[in-house]
mmCIF file with all atom_site columns, C-alpha atoms in Angstrom:
data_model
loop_
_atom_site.group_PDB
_atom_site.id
_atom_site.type_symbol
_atom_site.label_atom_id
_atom_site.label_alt_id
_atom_site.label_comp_id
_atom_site.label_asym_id
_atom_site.label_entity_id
_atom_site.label_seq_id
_atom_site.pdbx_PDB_ins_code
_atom_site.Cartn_x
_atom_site.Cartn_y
_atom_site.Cartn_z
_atom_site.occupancy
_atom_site.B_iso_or_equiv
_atom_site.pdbx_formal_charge
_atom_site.auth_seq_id
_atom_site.auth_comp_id
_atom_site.auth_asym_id
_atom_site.auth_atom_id
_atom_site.pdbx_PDB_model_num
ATOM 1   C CA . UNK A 1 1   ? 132.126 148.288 118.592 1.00 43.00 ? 1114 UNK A CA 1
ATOM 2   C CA . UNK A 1 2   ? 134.292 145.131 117.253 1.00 41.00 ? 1115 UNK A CA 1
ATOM 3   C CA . UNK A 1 3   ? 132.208 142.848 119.448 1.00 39.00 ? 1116 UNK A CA 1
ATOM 4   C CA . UNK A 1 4   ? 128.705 144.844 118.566 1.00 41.00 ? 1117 UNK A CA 1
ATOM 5   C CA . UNK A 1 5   ? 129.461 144.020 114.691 1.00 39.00 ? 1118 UNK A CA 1
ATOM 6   C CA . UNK A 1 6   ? 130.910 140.438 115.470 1.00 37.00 ? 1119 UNK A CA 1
ATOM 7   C CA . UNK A 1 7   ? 127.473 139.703 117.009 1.00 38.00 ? 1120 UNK A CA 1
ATOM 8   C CA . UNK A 1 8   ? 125.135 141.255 114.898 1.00 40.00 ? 1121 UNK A CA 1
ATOM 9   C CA . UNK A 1 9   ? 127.238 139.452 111.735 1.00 38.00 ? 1122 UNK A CA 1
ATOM 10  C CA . UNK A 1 10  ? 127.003 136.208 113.773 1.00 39.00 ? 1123 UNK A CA 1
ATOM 11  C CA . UNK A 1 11  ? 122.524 136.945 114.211 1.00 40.00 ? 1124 UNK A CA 1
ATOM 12  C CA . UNK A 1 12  ? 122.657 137.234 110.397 1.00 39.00 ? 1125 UNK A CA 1
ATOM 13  C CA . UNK A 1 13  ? 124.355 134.284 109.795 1.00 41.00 ? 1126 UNK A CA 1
ATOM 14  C CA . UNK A 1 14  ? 123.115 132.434 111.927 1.00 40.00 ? 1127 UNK A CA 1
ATOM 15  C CA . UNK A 1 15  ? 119.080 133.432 110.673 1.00 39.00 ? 1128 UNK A CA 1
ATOM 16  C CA . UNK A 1 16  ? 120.424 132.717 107.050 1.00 39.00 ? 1129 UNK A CA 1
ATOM 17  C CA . UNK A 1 17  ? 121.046 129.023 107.903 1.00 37.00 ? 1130 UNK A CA 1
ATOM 18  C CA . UNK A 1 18  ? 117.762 128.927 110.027 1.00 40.00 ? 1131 UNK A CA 1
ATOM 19  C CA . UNK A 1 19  ? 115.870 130.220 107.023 1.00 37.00 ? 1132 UNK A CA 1
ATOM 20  C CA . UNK A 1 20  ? 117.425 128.357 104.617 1.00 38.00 ? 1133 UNK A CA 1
ATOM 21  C CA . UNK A 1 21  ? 116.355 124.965 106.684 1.00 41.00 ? 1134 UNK A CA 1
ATOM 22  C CA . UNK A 1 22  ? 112.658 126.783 106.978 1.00 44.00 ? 1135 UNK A CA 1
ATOM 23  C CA . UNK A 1 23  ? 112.671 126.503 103.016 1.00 52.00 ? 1136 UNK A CA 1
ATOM 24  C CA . UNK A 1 24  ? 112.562 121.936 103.349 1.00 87.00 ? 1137 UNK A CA 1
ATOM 25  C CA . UNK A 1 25  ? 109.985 120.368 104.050 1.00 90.00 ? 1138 UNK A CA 1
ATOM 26  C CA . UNK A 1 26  ? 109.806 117.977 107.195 1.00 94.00 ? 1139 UNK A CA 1
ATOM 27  C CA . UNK A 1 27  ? 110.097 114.019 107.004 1.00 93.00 ? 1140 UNK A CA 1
ATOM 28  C CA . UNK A 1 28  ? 106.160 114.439 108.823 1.00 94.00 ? 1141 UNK A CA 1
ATOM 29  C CA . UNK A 1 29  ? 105.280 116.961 106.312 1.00 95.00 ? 1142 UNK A CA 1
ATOM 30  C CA . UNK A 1 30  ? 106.650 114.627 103.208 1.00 95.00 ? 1143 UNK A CA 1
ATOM 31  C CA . UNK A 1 31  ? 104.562 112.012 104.482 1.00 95.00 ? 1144 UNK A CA 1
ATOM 32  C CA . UNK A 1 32  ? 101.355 113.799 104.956 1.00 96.00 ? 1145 UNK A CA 1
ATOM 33  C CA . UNK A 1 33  ? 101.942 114.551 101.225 1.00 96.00 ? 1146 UNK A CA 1
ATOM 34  C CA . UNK A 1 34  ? 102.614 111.186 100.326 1.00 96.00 ? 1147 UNK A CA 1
ATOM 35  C CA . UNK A 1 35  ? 98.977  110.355 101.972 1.00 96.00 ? 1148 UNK A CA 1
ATOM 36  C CA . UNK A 1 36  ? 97.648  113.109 100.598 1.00 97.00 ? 1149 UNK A CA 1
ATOM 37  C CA . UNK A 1 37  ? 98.863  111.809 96.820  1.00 97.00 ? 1150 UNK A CA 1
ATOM 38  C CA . UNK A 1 38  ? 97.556  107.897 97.952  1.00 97.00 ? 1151 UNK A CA 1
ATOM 39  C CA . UNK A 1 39  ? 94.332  109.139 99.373  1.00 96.00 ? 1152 UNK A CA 1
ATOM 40  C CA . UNK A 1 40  ? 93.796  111.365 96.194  1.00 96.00 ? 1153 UNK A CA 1
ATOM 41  C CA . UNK A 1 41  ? 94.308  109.142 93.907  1.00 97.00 ? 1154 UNK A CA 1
ATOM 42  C CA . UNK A 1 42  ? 92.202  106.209 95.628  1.00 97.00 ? 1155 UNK A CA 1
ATOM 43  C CA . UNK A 1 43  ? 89.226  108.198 95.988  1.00 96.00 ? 1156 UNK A CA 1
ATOM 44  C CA . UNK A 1 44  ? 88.340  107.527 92.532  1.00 96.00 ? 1157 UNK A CA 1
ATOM 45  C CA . UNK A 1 45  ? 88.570  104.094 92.993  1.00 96.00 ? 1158 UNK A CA 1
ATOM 46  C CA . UNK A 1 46  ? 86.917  101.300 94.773  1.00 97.00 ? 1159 UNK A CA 1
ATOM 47  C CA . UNK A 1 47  ? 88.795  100.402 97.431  1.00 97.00 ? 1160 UNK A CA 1
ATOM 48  C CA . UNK A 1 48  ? 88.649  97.465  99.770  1.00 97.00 ? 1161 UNK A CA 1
ATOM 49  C CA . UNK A 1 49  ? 89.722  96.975  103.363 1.00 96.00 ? 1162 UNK A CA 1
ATOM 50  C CA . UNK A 1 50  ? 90.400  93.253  103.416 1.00 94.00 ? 1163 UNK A CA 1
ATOM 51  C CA . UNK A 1 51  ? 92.030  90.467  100.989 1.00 95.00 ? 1164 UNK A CA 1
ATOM 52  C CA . UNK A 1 52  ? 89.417  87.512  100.693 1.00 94.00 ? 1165 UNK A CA 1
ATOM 53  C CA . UNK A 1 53  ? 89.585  84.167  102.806 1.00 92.00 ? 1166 UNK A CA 1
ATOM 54  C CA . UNK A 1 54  ? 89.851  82.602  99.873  1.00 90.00 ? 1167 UNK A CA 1
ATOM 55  C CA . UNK A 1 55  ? 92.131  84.601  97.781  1.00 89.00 ? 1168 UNK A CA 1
ATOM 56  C CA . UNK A 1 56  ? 89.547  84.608  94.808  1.00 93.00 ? 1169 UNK A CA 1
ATOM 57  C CA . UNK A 1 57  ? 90.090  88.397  93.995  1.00 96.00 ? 1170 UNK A CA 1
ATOM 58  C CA . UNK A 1 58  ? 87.712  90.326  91.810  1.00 97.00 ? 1171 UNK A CA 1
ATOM 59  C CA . UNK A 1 59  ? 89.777  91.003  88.707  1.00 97.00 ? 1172 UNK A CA 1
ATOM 60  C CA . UNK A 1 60  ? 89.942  93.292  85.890  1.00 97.00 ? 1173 UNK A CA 1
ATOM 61  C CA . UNK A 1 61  ? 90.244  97.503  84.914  1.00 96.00 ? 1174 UNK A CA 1
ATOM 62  C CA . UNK A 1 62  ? 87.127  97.938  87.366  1.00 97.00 ? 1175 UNK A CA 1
ATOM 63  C CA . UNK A 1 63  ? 88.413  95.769  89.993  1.00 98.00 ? 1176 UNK A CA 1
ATOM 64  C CA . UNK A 1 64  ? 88.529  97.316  93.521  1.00 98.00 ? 1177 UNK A CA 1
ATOM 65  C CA . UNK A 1 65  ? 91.591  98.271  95.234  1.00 98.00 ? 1178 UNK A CA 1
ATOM 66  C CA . UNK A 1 66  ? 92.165  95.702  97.333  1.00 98.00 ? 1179 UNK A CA 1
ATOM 67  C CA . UNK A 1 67  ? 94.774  96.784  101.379 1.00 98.00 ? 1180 UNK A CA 1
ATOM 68  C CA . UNK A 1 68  ? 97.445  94.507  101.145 1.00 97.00 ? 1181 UNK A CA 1
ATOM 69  C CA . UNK A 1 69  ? 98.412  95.836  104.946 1.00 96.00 ? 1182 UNK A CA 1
ATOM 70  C CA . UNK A 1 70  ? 97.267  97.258  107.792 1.00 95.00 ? 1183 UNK A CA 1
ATOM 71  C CA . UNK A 1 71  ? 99.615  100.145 107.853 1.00 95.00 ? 1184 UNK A CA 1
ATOM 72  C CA . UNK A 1 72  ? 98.130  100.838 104.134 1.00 95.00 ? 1185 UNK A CA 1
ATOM 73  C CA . UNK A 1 73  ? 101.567 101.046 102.510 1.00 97.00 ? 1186 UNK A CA 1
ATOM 74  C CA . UNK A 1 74  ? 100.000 98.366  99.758  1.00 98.00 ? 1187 UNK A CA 1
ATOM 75  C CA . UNK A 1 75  ? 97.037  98.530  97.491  1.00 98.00 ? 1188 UNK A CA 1
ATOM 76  C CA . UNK A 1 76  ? 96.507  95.873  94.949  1.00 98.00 ? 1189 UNK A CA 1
ATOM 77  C CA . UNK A 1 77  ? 94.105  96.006  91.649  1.00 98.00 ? 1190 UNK A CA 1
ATOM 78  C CA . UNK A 1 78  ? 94.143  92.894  90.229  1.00 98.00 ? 1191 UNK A CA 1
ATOM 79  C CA . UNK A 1 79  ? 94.129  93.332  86.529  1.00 98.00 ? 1192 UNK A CA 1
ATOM 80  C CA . UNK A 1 80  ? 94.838  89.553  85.216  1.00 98.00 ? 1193 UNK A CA 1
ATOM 81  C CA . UNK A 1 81  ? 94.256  86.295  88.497  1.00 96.00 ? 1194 UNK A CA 1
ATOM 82  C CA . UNK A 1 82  ? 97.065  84.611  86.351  1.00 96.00 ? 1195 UNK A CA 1
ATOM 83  C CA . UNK A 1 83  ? 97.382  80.864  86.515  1.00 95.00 ? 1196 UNK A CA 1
ATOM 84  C CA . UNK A 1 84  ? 96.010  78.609  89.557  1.00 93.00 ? 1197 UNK A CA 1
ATOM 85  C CA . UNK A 1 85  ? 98.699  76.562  90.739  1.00 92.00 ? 1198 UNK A CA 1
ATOM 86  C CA . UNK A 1 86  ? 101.793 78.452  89.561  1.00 95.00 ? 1199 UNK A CA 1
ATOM 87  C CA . UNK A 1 87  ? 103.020 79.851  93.180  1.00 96.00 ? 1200 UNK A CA 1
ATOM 88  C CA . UNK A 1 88  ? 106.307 81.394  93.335  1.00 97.00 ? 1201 UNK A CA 1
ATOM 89  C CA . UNK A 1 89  ? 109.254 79.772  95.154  1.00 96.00 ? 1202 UNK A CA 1
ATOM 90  C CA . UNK A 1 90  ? 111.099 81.196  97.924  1.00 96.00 ? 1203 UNK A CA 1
ATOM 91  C CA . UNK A 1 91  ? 114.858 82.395  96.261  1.00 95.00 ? 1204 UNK A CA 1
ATOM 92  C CA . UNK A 1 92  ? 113.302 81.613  92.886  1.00 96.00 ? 1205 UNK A CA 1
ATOM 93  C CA . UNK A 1 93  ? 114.291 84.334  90.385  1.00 96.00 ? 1206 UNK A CA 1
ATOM 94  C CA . UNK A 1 94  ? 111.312 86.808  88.985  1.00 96.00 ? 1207 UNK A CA 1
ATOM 95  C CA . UNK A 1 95  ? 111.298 88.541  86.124  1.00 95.00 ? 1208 UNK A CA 1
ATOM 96  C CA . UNK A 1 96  ? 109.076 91.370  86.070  1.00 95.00 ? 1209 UNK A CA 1
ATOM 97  C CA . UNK A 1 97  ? 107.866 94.358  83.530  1.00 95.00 ? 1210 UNK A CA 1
ATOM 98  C CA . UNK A 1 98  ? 105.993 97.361  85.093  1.00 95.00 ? 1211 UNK A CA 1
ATOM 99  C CA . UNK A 1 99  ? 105.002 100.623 84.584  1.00 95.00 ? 1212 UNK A CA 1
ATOM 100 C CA . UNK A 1 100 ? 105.180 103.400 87.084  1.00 96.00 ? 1213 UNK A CA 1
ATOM 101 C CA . UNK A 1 101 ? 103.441 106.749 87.764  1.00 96.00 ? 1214 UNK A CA 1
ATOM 102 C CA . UNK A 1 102 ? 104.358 108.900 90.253  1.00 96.00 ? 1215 UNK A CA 1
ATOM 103 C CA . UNK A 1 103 ? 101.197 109.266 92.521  1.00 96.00 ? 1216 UNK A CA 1
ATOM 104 C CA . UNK A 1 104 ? 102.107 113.394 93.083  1.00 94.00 ? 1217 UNK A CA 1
ATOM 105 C CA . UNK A 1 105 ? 101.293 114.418 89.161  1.00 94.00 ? 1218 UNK A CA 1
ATOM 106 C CA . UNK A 1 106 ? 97.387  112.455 89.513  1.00 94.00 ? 1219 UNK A CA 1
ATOM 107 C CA . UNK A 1 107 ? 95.236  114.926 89.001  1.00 88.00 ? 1220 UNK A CA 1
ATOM 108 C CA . UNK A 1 108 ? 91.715  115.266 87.604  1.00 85.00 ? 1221 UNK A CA 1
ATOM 109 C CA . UNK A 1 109 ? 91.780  111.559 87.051  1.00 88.00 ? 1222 UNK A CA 1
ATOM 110 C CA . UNK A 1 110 ? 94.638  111.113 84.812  1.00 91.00 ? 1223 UNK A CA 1
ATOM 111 C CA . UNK A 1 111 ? 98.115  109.908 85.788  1.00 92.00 ? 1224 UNK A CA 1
ATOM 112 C CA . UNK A 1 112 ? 100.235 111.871 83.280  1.00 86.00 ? 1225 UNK A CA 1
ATOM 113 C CA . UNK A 1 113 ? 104.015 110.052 81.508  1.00 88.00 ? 1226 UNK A CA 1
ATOM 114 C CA . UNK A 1 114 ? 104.524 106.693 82.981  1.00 92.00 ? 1227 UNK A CA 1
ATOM 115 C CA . UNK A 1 115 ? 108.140 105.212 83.192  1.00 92.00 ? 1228 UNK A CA 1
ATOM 116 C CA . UNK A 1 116 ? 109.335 101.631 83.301  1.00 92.00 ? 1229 UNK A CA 1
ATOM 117 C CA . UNK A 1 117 ? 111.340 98.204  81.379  1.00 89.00 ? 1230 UNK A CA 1
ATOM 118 C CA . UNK A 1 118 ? 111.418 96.924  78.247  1.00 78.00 ? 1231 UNK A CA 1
ATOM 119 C CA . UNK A 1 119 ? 112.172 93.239  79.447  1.00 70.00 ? 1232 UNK A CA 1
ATOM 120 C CA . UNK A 1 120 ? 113.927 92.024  76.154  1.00 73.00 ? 1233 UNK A CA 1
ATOM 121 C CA . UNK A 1 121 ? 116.297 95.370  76.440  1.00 77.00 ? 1234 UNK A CA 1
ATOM 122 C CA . UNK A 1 122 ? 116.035 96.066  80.235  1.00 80.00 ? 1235 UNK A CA 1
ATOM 123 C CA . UNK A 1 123 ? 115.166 92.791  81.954  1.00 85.00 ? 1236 UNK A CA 1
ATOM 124 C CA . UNK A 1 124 ? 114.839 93.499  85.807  1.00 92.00 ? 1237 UNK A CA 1
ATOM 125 C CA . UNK A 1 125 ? 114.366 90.856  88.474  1.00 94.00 ? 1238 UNK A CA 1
ATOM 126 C CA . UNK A 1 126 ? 114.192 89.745  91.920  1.00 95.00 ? 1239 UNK A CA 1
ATOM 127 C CA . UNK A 1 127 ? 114.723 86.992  94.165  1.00 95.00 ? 1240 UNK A CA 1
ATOM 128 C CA . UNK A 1 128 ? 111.644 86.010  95.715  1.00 96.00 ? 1241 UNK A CA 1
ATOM 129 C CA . UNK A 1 129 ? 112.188 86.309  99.577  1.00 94.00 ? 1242 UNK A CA 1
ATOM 130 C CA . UNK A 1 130 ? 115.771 86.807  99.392  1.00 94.00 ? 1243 UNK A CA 1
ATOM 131 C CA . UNK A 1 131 ? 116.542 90.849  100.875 1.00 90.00 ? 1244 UNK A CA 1
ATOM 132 C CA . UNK A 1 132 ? 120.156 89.455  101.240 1.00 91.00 ? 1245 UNK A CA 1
ATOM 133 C CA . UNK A 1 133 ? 121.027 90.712  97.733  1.00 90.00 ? 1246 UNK A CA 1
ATOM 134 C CA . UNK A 1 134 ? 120.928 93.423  96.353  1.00 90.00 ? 1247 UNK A CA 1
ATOM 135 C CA . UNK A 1 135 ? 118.578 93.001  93.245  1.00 84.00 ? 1248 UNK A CA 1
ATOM 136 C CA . UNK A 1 136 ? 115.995 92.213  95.588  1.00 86.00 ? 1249 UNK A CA 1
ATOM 137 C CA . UNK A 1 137 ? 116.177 94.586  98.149  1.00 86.00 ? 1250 UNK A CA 1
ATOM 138 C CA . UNK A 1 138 ? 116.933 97.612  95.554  1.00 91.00 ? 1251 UNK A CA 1
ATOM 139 C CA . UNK A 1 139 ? 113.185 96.685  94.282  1.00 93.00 ? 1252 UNK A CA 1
ATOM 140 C CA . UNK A 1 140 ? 111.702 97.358  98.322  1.00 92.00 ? 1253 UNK A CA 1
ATOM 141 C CA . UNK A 1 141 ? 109.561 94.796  99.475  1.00 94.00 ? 1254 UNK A CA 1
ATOM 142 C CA . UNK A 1 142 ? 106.524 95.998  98.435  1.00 96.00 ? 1255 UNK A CA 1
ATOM 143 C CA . UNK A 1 143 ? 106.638 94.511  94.653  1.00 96.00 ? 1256 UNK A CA 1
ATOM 144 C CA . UNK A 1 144 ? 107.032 91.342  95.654  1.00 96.00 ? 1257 UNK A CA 1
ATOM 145 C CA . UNK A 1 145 ? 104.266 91.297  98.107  1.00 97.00 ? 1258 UNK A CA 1
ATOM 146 C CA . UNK A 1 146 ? 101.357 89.750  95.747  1.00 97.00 ? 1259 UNK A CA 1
ATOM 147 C CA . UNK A 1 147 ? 103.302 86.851  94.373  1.00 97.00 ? 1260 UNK A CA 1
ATOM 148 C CA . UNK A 1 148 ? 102.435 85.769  98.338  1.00 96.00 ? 1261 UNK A CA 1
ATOM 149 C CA . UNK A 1 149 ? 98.906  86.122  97.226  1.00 97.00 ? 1262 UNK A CA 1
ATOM 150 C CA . UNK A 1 150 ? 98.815  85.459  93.594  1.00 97.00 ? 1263 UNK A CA 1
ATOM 151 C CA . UNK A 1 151 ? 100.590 83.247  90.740  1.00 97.00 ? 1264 UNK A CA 1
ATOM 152 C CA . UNK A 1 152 ? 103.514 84.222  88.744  1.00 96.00 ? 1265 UNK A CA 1
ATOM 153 C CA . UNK A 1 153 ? 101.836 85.225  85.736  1.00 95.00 ? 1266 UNK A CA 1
ATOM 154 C CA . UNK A 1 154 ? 99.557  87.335  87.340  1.00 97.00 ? 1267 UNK A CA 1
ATOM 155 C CA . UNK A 1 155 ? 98.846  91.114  86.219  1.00 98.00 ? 1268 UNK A CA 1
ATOM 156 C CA . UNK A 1 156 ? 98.457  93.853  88.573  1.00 98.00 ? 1269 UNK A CA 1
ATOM 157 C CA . UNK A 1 157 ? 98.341  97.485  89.980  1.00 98.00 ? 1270 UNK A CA 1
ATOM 158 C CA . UNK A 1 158 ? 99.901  98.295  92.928  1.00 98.00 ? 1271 UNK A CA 1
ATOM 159 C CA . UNK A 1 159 ? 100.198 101.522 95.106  1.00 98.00 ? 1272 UNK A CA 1
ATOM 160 C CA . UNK A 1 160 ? 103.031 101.628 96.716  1.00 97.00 ? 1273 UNK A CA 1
ATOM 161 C CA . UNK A 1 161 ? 104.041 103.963 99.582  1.00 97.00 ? 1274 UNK A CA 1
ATOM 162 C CA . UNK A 1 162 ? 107.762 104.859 99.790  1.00 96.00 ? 1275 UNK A CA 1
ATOM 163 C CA . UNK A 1 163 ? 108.531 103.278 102.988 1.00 95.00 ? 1276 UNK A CA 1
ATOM 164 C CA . UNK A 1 164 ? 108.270 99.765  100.890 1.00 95.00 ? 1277 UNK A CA 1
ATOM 165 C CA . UNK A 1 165 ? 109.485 101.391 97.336  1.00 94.00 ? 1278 UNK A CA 1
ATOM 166 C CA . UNK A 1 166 ? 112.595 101.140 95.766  1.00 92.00 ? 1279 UNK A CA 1
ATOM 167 C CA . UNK A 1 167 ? 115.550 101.771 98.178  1.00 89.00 ? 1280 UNK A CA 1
ATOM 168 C CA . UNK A 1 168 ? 117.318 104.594 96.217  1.00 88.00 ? 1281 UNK A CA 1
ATOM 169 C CA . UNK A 1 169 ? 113.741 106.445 96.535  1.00 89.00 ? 1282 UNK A CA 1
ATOM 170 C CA . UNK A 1 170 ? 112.801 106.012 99.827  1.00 91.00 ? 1283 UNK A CA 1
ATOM 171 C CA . UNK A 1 171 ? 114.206 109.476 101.009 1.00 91.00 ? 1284 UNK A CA 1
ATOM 172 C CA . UNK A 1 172 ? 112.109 111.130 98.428  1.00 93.00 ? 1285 UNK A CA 1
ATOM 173 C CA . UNK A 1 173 ? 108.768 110.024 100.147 1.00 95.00 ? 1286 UNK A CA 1
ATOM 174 C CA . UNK A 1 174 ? 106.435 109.669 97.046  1.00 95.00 ? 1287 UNK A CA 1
ATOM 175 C CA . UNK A 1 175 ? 104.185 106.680 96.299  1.00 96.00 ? 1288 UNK A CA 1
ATOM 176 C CA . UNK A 1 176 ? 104.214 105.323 93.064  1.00 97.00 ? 1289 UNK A CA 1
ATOM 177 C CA . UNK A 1 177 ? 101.040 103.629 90.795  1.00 97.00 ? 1290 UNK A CA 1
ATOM 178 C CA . UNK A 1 178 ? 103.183 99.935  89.513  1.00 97.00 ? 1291 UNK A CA 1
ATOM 179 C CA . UNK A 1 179 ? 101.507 98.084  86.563  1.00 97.00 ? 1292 UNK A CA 1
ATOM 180 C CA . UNK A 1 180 ? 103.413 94.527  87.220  1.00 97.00 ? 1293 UNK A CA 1
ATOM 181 C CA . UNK A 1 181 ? 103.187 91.519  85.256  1.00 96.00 ? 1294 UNK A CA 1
ATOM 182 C CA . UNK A 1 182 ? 105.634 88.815  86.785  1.00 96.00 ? 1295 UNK A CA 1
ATOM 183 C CA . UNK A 1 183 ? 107.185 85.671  85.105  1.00 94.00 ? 1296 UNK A CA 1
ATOM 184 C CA . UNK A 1 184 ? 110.211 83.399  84.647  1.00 92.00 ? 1297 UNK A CA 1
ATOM 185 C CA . UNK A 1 185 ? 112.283 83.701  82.056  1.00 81.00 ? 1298 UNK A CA 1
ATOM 186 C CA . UNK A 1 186 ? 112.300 80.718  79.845  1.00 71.00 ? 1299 UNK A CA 1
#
């Protein structure tokens, strides 16, 4: 009778725990949400498939969406071309100010609270190139990404899957909407 009750205690126990792990969601099911959020949110925009030869980008609030990737981890709206000429440096220190929406609370075409830097109060900044310390790699590699394409003072939007997000929010598996402008500090 011991043994019956030891059992039947040990069932229960046991489908506790393997209901309580039903409850989360899968890394595969977080991700299907995460292109579910992307794909949702770039329907209502113009998207396009390929950067140009020439990386002469159609700029402005109607600018398309332009694939930074084949994976599609990176979509770029290019919101001010910045100055011709002014390419980053590899190692050279970037200041940047953004603005970030989290891709999961789009809905009927709005993006809801955005969060972000003050640079003055909060400066933030990477090392272009340079995942070998930490204020570049904390960043993910998917902010720095246009300053391959476009100057330093550019303006931009970027989509930006988690896999190439910030490194403390990669876990969470939610893309984020960045508004970037980059520069040095003087």
């Amino acid at each position: 009778m011991k043994r019956n009750a030891l059992i039947a205690a040990s069932a229960l126990i046991a489908a506790a725990l393997f209901s309580a792990c039903d409850d989360g969601k899968s890394y595969a099911e977080m991700l299907n949400e995460q292109d579910m959020y992307v794909n949702n949110f770039l329907a209502d925009n113009t998207v396009t498939l390929d950067i140009p030869a020439d990386t002469v980008f159609e700029y402005g609030p109607d600018a398309p969406y332009y694939r930074l990737n084949d994976e599609g981890t990176l979509y770029m709206q290019v919101l001010d071309p910045g100055t011709k000429g002014n390419k980053v440096e590899v190692n050279e220190q970037i200041y940047f100010r953004y603005t970030r929406w989290n891709l999961a609370a789009y809905k009927n075409g709005q993006l809801g609270t955005g969060e972000g830097n003050n640079l003055a109060l909060n400066p933030c900044w990477f090392r272009y190139g340079n995942y070998q310390i930490e204020s570049s790699y904390t960043w993910g590699t998917g902010i720095q990404t246009p300053l391959s394409l476009l100057p330093v003072d550019c303006k931009i939007n970027l989509v930006v899957k988690s896999e190439l997000g910030p490194t403390s929010e990669q876990a969470e598996v939610m893309p984020y909407l960045w508004q970037l402008t980059y520069e040095r500090r003087q």
